[in-house]
Amino acid sequence: MKLGLLTAPFADTSLDEVSDWASSAGFEALEIACWPKSSGGARRYAGTSHIDAASTSAAQAKEIVASLAEKNLTVSGLGYYPNPLHPDAAHRAAIIDHLKKVIVLASHMGVPVVNTFCGG
């Protein structure tokens, strides 16, 4: 078992800075927030994007994993927690589209887990 944290509460801090601090504090794993890049109001911790799933290439994904490994950190999962059952069809479609991008990113990173909400 590894002690880790979710990066979402660090919305104004880069992944590099979060990982430096996490490593120095003895953490061993990160669940990396992967919300779509956007602006405007959002609920607490929603909207944090430490990796842009829409534009990160497979090579960049592997570089991120390697950089974290140099800090003795692993990626326990990628996190994106919207409501995929939203009543608005267009909003729901955008959520599902982004979730698919996060799943592809996880595959490129060799990360076996994507954490999300089932909807409600």
GROMACS .gro file of C-alpha atoms in nm:
model
  120
    1MET     CA    1   0.000   0.000   0.000
    2LYS     CA    2   0.118   0.351  -0.083
    3LEU     CA    3   0.019   0.680   0.072
    4GLY     CA    4  -0.104   0.922  -0.190
    5LEU     CA    5  -0.318   1.227  -0.252
    6LEU     CA    6  -0.555   1.374  -0.507
    7THR     CA    7  -0.409   1.679  -0.681
    8ALA     CA    8  -0.747   1.854  -0.730
    9PRO     CA    9  -0.724   2.074  -0.417
   10PHE     CA   10  -0.405   2.230  -0.561
   11ALA     CA   11  -0.577   2.408  -0.850
   12ASP     CA   12  -0.336   2.702  -0.856
   13THR     CA   13  -0.024   2.488  -0.828
   14SER     CA   14   0.146   2.312  -1.120
   15LEU     CA   15   0.180   1.934  -1.126
   16ASP     CA   16   0.556   1.978  -1.098
   17GLU     CA   17   0.519   2.184  -0.780
   18VAL     CA   18   0.258   1.948  -0.632
   19SER     CA   19   0.478   1.647  -0.704
   20ASP     CA   20   0.787   1.816  -0.554
   21TRP     CA   21   0.596   1.890  -0.235
   22ALA     CA   22   0.426   1.547  -0.222
   23SER     CA   23   0.756   1.368  -0.263
   24SER     CA   24   0.927   1.581   0.004
   25ALA     CA   25   0.636   1.516   0.242
   26GLY     CA   26   0.671   1.139   0.205
   27PHE     CA   27   0.381   1.066  -0.028
   28GLU     CA   28   0.433   0.784  -0.275
   29ALA     CA   29   0.143   0.822  -0.518
   30LEU     CA   30  -0.072   1.084  -0.685
   31GLU     CA   31  -0.424   1.073  -0.825
   32ILE     CA   32  -0.394   1.342  -1.089
   33ALA     CA   33  -0.688   1.571  -1.161
   34CYS     CA   34  -0.770   1.579  -1.532
   35TRP     CA   35  -1.067   1.810  -1.578
   36PRO     CA   36  -1.105   1.979  -1.915
   37LYS     CA   37  -0.937   2.317  -1.950
   38SER     CA   38  -1.206   2.579  -1.891
   39SER     CA   39  -1.282   2.905  -1.722
   40GLY     CA   40  -1.563   3.033  -1.511
   41GLY     CA   41  -1.715   2.918  -1.186
   42ALA     CA   42  -1.690   2.560  -1.073
   43ARG     CA   43  -1.771   2.370  -0.760
   44ARG     CA   44  -1.495   2.316  -0.506
   45TYR     CA   45  -1.206   2.110  -0.649
   46ALA     CA   46  -1.382   2.070  -0.984
   47GLY     CA   47  -1.209   2.211  -1.285
   48THR     CA   48  -0.853   2.137  -1.177
   49SER     CA   49  -0.646   2.014  -1.467
   50HIS     CA   50  -0.295   1.904  -1.386
   51ILE     CA   51  -0.276   1.718  -1.717
   52ASP     CA   52  -0.473   1.829  -2.023
   53ALA     CA   53  -0.617   1.502  -2.151
   54ALA     CA   54  -0.730   1.670  -2.473
   55SER     CA   55  -0.383   1.773  -2.585
   56THR     CA   56  -0.126   1.549  -2.412
   57SER     CA   57   0.045   1.314  -2.656
   58ALA     CA   58   0.143   0.957  -2.577
   59ALA     CA   59   0.509   1.063  -2.562
   60GLN     CA   60   0.429   1.349  -2.322
   61ALA     CA   61   0.225   1.112  -2.106
   62LYS     CA   62   0.522   0.879  -2.072
   63GLU     CA   63   0.747   1.177  -1.988
   64ILE     CA   64   0.512   1.278  -1.706
   65VAL     CA   65   0.525   0.926  -1.558
   66ALA     CA   66   0.906   0.923  -1.586
   67SER     CA   67   0.935   1.265  -1.423
   68LEU     CA   68   0.719   1.153  -1.132
   69ALA     CA   69   0.918   0.829  -1.097
   70GLU     CA   70   1.235   1.039  -1.055
   71LYS     CA   71   1.062   1.186  -0.749
   72ASN     CA   72   0.970   0.836  -0.623
   73LEU     CA   73   0.604   0.892  -0.708
   74THR     CA   74   0.362   0.668  -0.895
   75VAL     CA   75   0.026   0.757  -1.046
   76SER     CA   76  -0.249   0.571  -0.862
   77GLY     CA   77  -0.513   0.700  -1.101
   78LEU     CA   78  -0.643   0.989  -1.306
   79GLY     CA   79  -0.939   1.177  -1.162
   80TYR     CA   80  -1.234   1.342  -1.334
   81TYR     CA   81  -1.553   1.369  -1.127
   82PRO     CA   82  -1.843   1.520  -1.327
   83ASN     CA   83  -2.202   1.400  -1.356
   84PRO     CA   84  -2.217   1.177  -1.669
   85LEU     CA   85  -2.594   1.147  -1.619
   86HIS     CA   86  -2.653   1.522  -1.639
   87PRO     CA   87  -3.006   1.598  -1.767
   88ASP     CA   88  -2.879   1.832  -2.040
   89ALA     CA   89  -2.785   1.614  -2.338
   90ALA     CA   90  -2.515   1.846  -2.473
   91HIS     CA   91  -2.354   1.885  -2.130
   92ARG     CA   92  -2.370   1.509  -2.077
   93ALA     CA   93  -2.210   1.444  -2.418
   94ALA     CA   94  -1.924   1.685  -2.339
   95ILE     CA   95  -1.861   1.508  -2.009
   96ILE     CA   96  -1.856   1.164  -2.168
   97ASP     CA   97  -1.632   1.287  -2.450
   98HIS     CA   98  -1.379   1.423  -2.201
   99LEU     CA   99  -1.398   1.108  -1.987
  100LYS     CA  100  -1.300   0.906  -2.295
  101LYS     CA  101  -0.997   1.134  -2.342
  102VAL     CA  102  -0.895   1.076  -1.979
  103ILE     CA  103  -0.923   0.699  -2.034
  104VAL     CA  104  -0.698   0.720  -2.341
  105LEU     CA  105  -0.450   0.933  -2.146
  106ALA     CA  106  -0.443   0.675  -1.868
  107SER     CA  107  -0.364   0.408  -2.125
  108HIS     CA  108  -0.076   0.616  -2.264
  109MET     CA  109   0.057   0.662  -1.909
  110GLY     CA  110   0.026   0.295  -1.819
  111VAL     CA  111  -0.217   0.393  -1.543
  112PRO     CA  112  -0.479   0.120  -1.488
  113VAL     CA  113  -0.733   0.336  -1.300
  114VAL     CA  114  -0.954   0.631  -1.392
  115ASN     CA  115  -1.162   0.759  -1.102
  116THR     CA  116  -1.495   0.928  -1.174
  117PHE     CA  117  -1.851   0.958  -1.047
  118CYS     CA  118  -2.123   0.725  -1.168
  119GLY     CA  119  -2.357   1.026  -1.196
  120GLY     CA  120  -2.667   1.128  -1.018
   0.00000   0.00000   0.00000
